Coordinates of C-alpha atoms in Angstrom, one line a residue:
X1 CA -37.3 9.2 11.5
X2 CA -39.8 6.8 9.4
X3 CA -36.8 6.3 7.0
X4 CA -34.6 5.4 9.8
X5 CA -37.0 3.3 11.7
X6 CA -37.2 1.4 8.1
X7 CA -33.4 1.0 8.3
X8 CA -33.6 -0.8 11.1
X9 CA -35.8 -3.3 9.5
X10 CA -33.3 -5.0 7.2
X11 CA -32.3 -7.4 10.8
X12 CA -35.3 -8.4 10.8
X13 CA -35.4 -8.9 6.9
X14 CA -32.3 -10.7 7.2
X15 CA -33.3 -13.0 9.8
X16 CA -37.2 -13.1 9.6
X17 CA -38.7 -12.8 6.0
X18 CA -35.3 -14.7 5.0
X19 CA -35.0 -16.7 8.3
X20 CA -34.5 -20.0 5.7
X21 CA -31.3 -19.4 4.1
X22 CA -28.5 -21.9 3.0
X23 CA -24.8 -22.4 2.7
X24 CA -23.3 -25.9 1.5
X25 CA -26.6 -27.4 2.1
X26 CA -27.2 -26.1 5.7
X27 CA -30.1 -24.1 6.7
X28 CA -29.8 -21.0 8.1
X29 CA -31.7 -20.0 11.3
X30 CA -31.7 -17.0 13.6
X31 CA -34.1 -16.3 16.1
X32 CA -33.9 -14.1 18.9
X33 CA -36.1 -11.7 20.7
X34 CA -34.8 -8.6 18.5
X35 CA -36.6 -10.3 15.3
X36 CA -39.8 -9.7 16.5
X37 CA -39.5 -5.8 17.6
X38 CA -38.0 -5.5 14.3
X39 CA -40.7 -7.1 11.3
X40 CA -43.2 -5.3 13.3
X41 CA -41.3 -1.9 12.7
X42 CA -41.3 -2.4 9.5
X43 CA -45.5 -3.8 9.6
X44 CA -45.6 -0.2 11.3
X45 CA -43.7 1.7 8.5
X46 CA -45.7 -0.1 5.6
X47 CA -49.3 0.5 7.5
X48 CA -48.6 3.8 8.5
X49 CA -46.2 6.0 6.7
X50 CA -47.5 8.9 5.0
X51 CA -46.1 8.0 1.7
X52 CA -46.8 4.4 0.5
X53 CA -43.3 2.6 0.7
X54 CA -41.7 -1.0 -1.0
X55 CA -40.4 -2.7 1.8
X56 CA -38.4 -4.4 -0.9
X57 CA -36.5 -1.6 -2.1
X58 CA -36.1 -0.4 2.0
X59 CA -34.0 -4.0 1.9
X60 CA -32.4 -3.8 -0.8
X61 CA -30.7 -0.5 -0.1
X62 CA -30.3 -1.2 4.1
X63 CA -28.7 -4.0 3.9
X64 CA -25.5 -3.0 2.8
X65 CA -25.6 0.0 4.8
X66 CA -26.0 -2.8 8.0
X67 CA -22.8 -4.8 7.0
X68 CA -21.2 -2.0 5.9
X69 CA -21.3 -1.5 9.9
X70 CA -19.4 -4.5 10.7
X71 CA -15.7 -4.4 8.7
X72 CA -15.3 -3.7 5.0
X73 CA -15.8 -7.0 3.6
X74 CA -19.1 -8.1 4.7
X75 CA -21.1 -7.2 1.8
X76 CA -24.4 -7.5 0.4
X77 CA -24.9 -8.9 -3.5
X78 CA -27.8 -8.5 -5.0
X79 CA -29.4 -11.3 -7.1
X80 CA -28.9 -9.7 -10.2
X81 CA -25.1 -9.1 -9.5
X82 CA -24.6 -12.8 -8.2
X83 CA -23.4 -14.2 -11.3
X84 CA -21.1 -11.7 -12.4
X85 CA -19.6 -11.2 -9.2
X86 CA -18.3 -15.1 -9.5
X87 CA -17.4 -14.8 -13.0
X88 CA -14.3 -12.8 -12.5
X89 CA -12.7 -16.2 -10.4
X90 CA -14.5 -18.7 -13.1
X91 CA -11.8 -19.2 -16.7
X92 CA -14.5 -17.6 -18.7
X93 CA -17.3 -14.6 -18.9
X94 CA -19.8 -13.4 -21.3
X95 CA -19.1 -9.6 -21.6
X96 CA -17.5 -7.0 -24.2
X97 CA -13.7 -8.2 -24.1
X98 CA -12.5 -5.1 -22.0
X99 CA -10.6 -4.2 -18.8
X100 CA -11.3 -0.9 -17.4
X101 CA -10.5 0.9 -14.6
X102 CA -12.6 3.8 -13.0
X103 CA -11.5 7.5 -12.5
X104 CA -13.5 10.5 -11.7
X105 CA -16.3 8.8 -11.7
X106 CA -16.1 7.2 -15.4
X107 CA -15.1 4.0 -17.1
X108 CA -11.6 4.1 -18.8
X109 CA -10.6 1.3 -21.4
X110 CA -7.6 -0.1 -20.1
X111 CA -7.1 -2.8 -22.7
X112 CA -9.2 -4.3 -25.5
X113 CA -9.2 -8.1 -25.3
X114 CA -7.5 -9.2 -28.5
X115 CA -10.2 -10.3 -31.2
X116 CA -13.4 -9.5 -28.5
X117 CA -16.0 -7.7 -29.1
X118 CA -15.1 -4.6 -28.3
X119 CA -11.6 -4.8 -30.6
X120 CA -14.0 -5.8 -33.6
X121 CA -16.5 -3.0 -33.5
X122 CA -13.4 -0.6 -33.1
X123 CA -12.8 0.8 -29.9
X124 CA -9.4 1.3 -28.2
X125 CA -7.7 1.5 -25.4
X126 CA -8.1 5.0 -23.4
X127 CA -11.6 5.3 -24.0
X128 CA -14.1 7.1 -21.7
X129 CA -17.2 4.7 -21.7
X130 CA -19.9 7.8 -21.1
X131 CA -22.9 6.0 -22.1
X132 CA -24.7 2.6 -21.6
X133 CA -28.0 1.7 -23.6
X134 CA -28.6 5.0 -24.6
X135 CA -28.5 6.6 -21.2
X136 CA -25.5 8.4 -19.5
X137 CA -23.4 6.5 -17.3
X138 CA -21.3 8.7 -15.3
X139 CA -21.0 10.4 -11.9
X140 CA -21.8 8.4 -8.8
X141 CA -23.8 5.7 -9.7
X142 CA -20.2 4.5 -11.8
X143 CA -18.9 1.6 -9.4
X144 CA -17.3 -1.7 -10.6
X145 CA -20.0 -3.8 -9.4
X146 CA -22.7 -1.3 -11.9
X147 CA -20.0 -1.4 -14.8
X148 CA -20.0 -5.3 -14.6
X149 CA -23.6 -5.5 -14.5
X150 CA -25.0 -3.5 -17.6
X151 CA -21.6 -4.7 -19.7
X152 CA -21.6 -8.2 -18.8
X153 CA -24.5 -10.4 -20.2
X154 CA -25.7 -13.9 -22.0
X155 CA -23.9 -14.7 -25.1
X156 CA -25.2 -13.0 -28.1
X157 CA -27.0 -10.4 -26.3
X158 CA -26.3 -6.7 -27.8
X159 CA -25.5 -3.8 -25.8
X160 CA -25.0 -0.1 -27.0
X161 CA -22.3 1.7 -25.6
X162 CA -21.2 5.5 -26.2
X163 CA -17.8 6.8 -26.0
X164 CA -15.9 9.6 -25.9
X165 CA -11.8 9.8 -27.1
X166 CA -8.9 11.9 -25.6
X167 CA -9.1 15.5 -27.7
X168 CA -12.7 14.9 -28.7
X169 CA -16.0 15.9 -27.4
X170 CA -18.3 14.3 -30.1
X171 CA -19.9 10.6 -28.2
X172 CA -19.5 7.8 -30.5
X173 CA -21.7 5.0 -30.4
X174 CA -20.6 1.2 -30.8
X175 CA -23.3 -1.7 -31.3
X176 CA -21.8 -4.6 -29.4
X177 CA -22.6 -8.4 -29.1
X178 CA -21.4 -10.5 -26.5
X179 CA -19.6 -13.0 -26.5
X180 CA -17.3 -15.8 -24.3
X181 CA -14.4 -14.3 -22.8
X182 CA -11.6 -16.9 -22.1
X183 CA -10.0 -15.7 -19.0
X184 CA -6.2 -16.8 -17.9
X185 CA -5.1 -16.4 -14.2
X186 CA -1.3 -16.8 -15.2
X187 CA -0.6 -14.3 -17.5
X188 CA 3.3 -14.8 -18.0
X189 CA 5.9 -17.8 -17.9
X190 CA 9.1 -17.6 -19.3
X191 CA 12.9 -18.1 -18.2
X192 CA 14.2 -14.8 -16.3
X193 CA 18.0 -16.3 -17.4
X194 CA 19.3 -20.0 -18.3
X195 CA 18.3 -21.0 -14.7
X196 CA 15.2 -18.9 -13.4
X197 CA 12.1 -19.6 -14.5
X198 CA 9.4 -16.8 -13.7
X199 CA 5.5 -17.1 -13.5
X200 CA 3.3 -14.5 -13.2
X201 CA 0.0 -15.1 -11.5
X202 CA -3.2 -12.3 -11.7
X203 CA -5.6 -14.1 -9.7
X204 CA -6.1 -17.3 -7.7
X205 CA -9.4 -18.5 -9.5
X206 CA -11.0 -21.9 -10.2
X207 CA -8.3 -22.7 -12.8
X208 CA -5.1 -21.0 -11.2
X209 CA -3.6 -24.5 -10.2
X210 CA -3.6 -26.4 -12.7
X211 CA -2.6 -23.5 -14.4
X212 CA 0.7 -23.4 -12.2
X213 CA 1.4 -26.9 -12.9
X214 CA 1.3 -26.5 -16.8
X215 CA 3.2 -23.5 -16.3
X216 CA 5.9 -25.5 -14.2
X217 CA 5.7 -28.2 -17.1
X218 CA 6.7 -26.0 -19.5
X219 CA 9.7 -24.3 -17.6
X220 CA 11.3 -27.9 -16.8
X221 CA 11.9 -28.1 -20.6
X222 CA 13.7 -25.3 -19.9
X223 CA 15.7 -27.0 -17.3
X224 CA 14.8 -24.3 -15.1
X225 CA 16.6 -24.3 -11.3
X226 CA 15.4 -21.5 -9.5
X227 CA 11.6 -19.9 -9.5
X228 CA 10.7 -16.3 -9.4
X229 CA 6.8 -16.2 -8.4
X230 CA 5.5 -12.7 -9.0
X231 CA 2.1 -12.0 -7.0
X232 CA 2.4 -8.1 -7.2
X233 CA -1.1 -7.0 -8.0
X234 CA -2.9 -9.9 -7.3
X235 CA -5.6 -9.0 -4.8
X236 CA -6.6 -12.4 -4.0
X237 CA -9.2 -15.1 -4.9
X238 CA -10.3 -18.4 -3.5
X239 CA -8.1 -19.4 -0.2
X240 CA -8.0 -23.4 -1.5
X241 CA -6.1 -22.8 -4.6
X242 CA -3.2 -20.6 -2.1
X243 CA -3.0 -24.0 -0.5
X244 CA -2.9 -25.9 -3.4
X245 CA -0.4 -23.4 -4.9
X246 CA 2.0 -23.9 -1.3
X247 CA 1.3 -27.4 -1.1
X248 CA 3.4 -27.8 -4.1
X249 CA 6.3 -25.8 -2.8
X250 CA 6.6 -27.5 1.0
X251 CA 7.2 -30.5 2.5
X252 CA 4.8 -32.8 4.2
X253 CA 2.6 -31.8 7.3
X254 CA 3.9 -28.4 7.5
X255 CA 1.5 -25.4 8.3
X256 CA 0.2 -23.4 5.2
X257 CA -2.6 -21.6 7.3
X258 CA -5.4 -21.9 9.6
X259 CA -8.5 -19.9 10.2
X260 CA -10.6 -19.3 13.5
X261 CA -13.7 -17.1 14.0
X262 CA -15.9 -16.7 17.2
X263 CA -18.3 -19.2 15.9
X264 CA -15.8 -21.0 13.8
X265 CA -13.4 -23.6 15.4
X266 CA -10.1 -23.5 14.2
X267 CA -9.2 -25.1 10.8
X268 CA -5.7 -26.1 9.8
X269 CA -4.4 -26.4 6.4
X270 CA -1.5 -28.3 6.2
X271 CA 0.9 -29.5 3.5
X272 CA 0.5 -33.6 2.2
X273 CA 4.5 -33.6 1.0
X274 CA 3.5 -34.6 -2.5
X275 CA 4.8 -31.2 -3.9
X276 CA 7.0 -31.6 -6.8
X277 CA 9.1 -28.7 -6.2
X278 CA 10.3 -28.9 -2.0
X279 CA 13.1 -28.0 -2.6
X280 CA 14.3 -25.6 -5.8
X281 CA 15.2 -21.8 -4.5
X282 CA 11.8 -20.0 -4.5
X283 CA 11.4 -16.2 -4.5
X284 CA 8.1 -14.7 -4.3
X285 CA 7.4 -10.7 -5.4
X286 CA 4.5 -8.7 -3.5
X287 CA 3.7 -5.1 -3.2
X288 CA 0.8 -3.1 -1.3
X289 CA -1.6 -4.3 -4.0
X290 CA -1.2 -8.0 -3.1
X291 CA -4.0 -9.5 -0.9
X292 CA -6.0 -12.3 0.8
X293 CA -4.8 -15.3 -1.3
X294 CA -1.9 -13.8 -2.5
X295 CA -0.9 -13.2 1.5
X296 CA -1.9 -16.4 2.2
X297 CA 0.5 -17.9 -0.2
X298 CA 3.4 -15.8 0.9
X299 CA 2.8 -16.3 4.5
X300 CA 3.3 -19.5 4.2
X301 CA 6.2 -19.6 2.1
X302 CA 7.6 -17.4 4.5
X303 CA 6.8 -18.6 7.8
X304 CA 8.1 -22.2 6.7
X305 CA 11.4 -20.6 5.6
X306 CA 10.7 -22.1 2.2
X307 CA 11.9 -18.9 0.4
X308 CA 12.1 -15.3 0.0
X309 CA 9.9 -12.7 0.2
X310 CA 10.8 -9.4 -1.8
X311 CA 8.7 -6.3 -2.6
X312 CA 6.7 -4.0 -0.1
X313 CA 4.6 -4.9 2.6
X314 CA 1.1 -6.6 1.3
X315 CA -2.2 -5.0 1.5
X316 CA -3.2 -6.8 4.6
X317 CA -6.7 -8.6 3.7
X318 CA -6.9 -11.8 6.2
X319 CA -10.6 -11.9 6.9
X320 CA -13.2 -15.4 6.1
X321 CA -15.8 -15.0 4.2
X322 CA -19.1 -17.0 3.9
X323 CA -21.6 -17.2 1.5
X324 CA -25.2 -17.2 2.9
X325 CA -27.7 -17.5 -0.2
X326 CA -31.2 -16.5 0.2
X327 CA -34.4 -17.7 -1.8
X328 CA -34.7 -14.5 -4.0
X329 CA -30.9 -15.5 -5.3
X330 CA -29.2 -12.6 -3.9
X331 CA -26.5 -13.6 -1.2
X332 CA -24.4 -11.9 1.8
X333 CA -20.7 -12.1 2.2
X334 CA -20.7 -12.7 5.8
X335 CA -17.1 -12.4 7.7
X336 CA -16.7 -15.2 9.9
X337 CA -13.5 -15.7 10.9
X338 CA -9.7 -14.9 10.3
X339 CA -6.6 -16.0 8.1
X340 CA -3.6 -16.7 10.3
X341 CA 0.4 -17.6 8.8
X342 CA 1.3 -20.3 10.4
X343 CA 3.3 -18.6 12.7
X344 CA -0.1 -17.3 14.3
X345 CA -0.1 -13.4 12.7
X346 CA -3.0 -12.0 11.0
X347 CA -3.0 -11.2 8.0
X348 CA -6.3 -8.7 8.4
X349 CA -4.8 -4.9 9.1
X350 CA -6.4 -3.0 11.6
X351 CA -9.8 -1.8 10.7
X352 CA -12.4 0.6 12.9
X353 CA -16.1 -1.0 12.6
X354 CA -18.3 1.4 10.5
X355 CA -15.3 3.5 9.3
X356 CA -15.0 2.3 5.6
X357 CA -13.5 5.9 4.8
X358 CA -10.6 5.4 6.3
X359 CA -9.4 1.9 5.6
X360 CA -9.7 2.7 1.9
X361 CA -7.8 5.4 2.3
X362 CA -5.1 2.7 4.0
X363 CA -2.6 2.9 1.2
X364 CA -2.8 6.3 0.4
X365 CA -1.5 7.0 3.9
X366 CA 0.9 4.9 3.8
X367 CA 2.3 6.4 0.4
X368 CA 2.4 9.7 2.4
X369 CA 3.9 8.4 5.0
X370 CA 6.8 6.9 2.9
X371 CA 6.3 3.6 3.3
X372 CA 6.7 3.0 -0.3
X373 CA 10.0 4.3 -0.2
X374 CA 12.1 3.4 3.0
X375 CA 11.9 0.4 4.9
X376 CA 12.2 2.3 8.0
X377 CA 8.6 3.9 7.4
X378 CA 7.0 0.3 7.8
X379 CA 4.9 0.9 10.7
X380 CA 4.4 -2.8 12.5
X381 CA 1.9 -2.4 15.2
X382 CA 1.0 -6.0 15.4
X383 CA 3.0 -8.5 18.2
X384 CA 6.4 -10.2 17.2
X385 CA 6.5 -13.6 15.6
X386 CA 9.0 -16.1 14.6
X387 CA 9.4 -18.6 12.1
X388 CA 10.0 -22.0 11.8
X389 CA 14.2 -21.1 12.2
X390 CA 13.0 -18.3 14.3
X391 CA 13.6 -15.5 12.2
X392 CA 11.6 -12.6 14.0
X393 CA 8.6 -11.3 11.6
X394 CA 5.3 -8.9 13.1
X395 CA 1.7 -9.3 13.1
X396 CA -0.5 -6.1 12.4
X397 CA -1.5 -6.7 8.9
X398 CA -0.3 -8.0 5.8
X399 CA 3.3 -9.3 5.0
X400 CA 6.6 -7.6 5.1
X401 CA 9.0 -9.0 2.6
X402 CA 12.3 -9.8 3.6
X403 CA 13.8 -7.5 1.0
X404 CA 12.4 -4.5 0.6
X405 CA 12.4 -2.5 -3.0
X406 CA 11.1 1.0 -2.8
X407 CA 9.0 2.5 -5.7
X408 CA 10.7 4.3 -7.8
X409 CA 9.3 7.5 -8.8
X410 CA 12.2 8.8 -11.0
X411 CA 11.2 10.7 -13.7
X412 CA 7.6 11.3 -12.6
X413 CA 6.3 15.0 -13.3
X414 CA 3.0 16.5 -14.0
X415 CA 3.4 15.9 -17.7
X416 CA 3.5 12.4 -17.7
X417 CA 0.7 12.1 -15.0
X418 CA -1.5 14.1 -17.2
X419 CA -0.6 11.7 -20.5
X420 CA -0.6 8.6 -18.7
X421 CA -4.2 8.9 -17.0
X422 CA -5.6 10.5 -19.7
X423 CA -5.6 7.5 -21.5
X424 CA -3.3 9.4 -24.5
X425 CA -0.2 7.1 -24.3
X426 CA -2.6 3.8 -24.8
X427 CA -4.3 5.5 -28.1
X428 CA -1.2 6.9 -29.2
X429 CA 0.6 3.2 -29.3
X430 CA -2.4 1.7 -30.4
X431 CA -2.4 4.3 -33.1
X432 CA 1.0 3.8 -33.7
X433 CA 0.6 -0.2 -33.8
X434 CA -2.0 0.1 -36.7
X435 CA -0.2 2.4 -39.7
X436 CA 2.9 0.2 -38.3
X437 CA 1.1 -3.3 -38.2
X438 CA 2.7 -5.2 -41.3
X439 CA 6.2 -4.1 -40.2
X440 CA 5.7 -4.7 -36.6
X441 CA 4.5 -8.2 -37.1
X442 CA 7.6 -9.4 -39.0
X443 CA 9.9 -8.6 -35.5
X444 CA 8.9 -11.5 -33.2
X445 CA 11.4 -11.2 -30.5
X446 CA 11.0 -8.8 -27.5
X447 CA 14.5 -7.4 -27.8
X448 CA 14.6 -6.8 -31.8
X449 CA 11.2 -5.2 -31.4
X450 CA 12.5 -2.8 -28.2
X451 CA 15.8 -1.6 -29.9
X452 CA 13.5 -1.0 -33.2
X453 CA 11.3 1.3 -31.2
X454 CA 14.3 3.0 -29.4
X455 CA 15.3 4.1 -33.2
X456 CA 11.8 5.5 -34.0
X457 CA 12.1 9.4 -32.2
X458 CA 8.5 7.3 -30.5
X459 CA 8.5 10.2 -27.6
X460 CA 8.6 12.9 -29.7
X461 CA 6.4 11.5 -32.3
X462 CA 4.1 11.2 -29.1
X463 CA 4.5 14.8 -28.3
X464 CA 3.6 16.1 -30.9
X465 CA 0.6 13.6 -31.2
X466 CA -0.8 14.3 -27.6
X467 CA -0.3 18.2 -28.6
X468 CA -2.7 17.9 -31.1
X469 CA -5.1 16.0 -28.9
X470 CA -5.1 19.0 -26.0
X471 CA -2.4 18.1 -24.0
X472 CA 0.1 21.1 -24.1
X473 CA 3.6 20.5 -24.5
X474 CA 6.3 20.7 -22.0
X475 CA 10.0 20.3 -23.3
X476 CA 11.1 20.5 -20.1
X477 CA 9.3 18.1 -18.2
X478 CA 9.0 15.7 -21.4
X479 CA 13.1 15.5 -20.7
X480 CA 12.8 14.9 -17.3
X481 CA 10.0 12.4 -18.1
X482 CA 12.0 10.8 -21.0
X483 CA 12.9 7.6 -20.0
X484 CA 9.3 6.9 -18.4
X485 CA 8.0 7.7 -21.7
X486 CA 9.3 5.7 -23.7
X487 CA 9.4 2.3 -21.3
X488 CA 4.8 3.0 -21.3
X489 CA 4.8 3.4 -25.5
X490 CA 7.4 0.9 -26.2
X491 CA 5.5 -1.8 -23.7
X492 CA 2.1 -0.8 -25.0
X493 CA 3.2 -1.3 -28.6
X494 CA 4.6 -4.4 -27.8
X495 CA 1.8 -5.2 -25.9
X496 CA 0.0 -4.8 -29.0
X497 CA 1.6 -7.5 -30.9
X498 CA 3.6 -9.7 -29.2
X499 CA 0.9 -9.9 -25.8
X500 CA 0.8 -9.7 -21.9
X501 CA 4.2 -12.1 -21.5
X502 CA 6.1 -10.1 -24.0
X503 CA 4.8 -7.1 -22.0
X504 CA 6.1 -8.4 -18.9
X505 CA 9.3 -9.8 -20.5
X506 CA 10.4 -6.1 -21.6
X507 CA 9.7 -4.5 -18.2
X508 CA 11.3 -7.4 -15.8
X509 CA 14.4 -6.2 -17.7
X510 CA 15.5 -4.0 -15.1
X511 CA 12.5 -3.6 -12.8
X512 CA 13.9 -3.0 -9.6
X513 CA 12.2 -6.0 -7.5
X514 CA 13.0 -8.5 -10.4
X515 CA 16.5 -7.5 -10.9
X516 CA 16.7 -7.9 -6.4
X517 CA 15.4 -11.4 -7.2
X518 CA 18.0 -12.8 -9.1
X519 CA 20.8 -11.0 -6.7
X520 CA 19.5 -12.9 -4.1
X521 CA 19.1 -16.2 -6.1
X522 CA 22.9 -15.6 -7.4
X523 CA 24.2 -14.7 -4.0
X524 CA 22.1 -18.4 -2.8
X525 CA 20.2 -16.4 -0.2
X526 CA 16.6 -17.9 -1.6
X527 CA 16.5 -19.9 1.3
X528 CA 16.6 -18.0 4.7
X529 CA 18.9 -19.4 7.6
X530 CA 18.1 -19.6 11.4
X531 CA 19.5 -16.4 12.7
X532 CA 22.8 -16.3 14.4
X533 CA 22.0 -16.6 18.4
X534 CA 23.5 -13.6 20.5
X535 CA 26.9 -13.7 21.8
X536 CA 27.0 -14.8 25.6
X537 CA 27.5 -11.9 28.1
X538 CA 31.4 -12.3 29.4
X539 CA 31.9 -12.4 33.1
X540 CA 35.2 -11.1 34.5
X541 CA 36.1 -12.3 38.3
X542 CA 37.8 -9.9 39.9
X543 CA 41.7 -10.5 41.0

């Protein structure tokens, strides 16, 4: 009961001890009757608990557990995890020169950041970062906020890591120093054919836009007609740049989005007509993975009948939030209002107050479901719209494309689960790259270097490989997994030399949702057409 009664302090934290708080220069403050009752419960809990207690550390940890209460992206930030929360949407970070991505509970080396830290001390792709500074880092304290924390840091600082490799048990230790990170939020450009040019974009961040218009710059030498943008995977960033980004697509005073909270009037964001591209055929790719900005973006494109929408239905993240800084430098991400296209749907999906559970689990429903693989699985439980030629579209949460390209899962068995997430394919290719290196680097051109790999027996060179390293060979399912086997090591190994465009030059080949693209730009379907109006009811006199 004390600890609860202590939980119930953090409101009166929030809006006593830190009643003077600022955003953009305004001061923050709340006073109400509730304030009172609760600073003196926690007066109470600090006199008279049995145990002495840090009202500090009480805070610290209630906080979130209060806006955790209120949707899933009103969150608390520590002032220790300020900076390197912003850092992932600034064009740079001091850090280690990894990405990562967490499973059961550990940090997995996605990919090494060519000539970063990490890549110069010697670790690899598919690495299990186990320890941190000497102590194990592991199990449930293993979050993405945590990870960022203890391996970002100043410039020339030194952190020890430990790692383990696929097939190993031994921990190997790495000394690393930090250093400056250049960070791109347009990974690819390039021309899809003679006429489509195709841009690729991570992350709307500080330096997204201009970005975009060097990336546009470069495919008009090309004398590129038609524009494939691919947002799949982009979660999002800040909402200006999605205007910026649609500004350049549309013409003048038309809608990109508007947001409206309780306590926030609504805000239009509307289009100035000095976009240099109105009017060349625009396609734009999503899938479940693409959110907030990236929804934005699409929205508008969509709801403006500006161009095409292909892919699977967005993720469905539409809510405002606001940064409230408090003296101590630690922050709240406070929702205060809601993205709308400019038809008037909401891009937030349904959510239950307090239940976090199940909105993560959000996608992973509607994979079961079979929403990733018919477009009669979409559920829309959100109102009907229209757009601006009154094509019908539906509220309830994220965007549904206009052409939708299921997920293909061909191939997929157990064996190539097991290779891909333990990390073996990435240390095999990386493997692979390094006894191959001096050869590899003469082929410069994504084709030469795909039909050179094709030659090289790479999947059962891999077989055998990942059989040494534990994973026990299937013929069977390796067969059945062939073709999926050999795309992951051929694009790593490219990857590894020729970078991310190259990477995503040899996929697009015949990915499904690129390959729809250009259909629809062939067939001169990029731009949508006011549907056809129903056919008038006959009336027959009678004779």
């Amino acid at each position: 009961m004390p600890l609860l009664m202590a939980l119930c302090t953090v409101a009166g934290i929030l809006i006593g001890t830190f009643y003077t708080n600022h955003f953009a220069g305004n001061r923050l403050n709340i006073i109400n009757s509730e304030s009172n009752r609760l600073n003196n419960l926690l007066h109470i809990v600090n006199d008279q608990y049995v145990d002495s207690v840090d009202p500090n550390d009480i805070v610290e940890k209630a906080i979130p557990q209060i806006l955790s209460e209120l949707d899933p992206h009103s969150i608390y930030i520590s002032a220790k995890d300020v900076e390197i929360m912003n850092d992932d949407l600034k064009g740079s970070f001091c850090g280690i020169g990894i990405e990562f991505t967490i499973r059961e509970d550990t940090i997995h080396v996605q990919n090494v950041i060519s000539d970063g830290p990490s890549e110069r001390a010697g670790i690899v792709a598919g690495d299990k970062i186990v320890e941190i500074d000497g102590k194990p880092f592991v199990g449930k304290q293993v979050t993405n906020t945590e990870a960022m924390r203890r391996l970002k840091g100043e410039k020339g600082t030194k952190v020890n890591v430990g790692i383990i490799r696929f097939g190993s048990k031994e921990i190997k230790h790495f000394t690393l120093i930090r250093d400056e990170i250049a960070t791109k939020s347009i990974e690819s450009v390039y021309m899809l054919n003679e006429t489509t040019g195709y841009i690729k974009v991570k992350k709307f961040a500080e330096n997204t836009y201009p970005e975009l218009l060097i990336a546009l710059a470069t495919l008009s030498q090309e004398n590129f007609q038609n524009l494939v943008i691919d947002l799949r995977g982009n979660t999002g960033g800040y909402m200006q740049t999605a205007v910026q980004m649609a500004n350049e697509f549309l013409p003048a005073n038309r809608l990109i989005t508007y947001v409206e909270g309780r306590r926030s009037p609504r805000n239009d964001f509307t289009s100035d007509g000095r976009g240099a591209y109105q009017k060349m055929p625009l396609i734009v790719l999503i899938d479940e993975a693409s959110a907030s900005s990236s929804e934005i973006f699409a929205g508008a494109i969509q709801d403006n009948d500006r161009g095409t929408i292909i892919g699977r239905r967005s993720f469905g993240k539409g809510l405002v939030q606001q940064q409230i800084s408090f003296h101590d430098g630690s922050m709240i991400r406070l929702t205060v209002a809601r993205y709308y296209t400019p038809s008037g749907r909401c891009i937030q999906k349904p959510y239950k107050m307090g239940d976090e559970d199940e909105y993560e689990k959000d996608l992973e429903a509607r994979y079961k479901h079979g929403e990733f693989f018919s477009q009669d699985s979409i559920r829309h439980e959100g109102p009907l719209y229209h757009t601006r030629l009154g094509r019908p579209v539906y509220g309830g949460g994220g965007i549904t494309p206009d052409y939708f390209v299921a997920e293909d899962t061909t191939g997929y068995t157990s064996y190539y689960k097991k290779a891909a997430m333990s990390g073996l394919i990435v240390q095999f290719a990386y493997s692979y790259t390094d006894n191959n290196r001096q050869h590899l680097q003469e082929i410069e051109e994504v084709k030469a270097m795909e039909a050179y790999l094709q030659k090289q027996n790479i999947v059962e060179k891999f077989a055998a490989y990942a059989e040494k390293n534990g994973l026990q060979r299937r013929n069977l399912l390796i067969r059945k997994s062939y073709k999926l086997l050999e795309q992951y090591i051929v694009a790593r190994v490219i990857y590894n030399i020729l970078g991310e465009c190259a990477l995503d030059q040899y996929l697009n080949t015949d990915d499904p949702t690129v390959v729809k693209a250009l259909e629809v730009l062939k067939a001169g379907e990029s731009f949508p057409k006011k549907p056809a109006a129903a056919p008038k009811k006959q009336t027959h006199k009678k004779k």
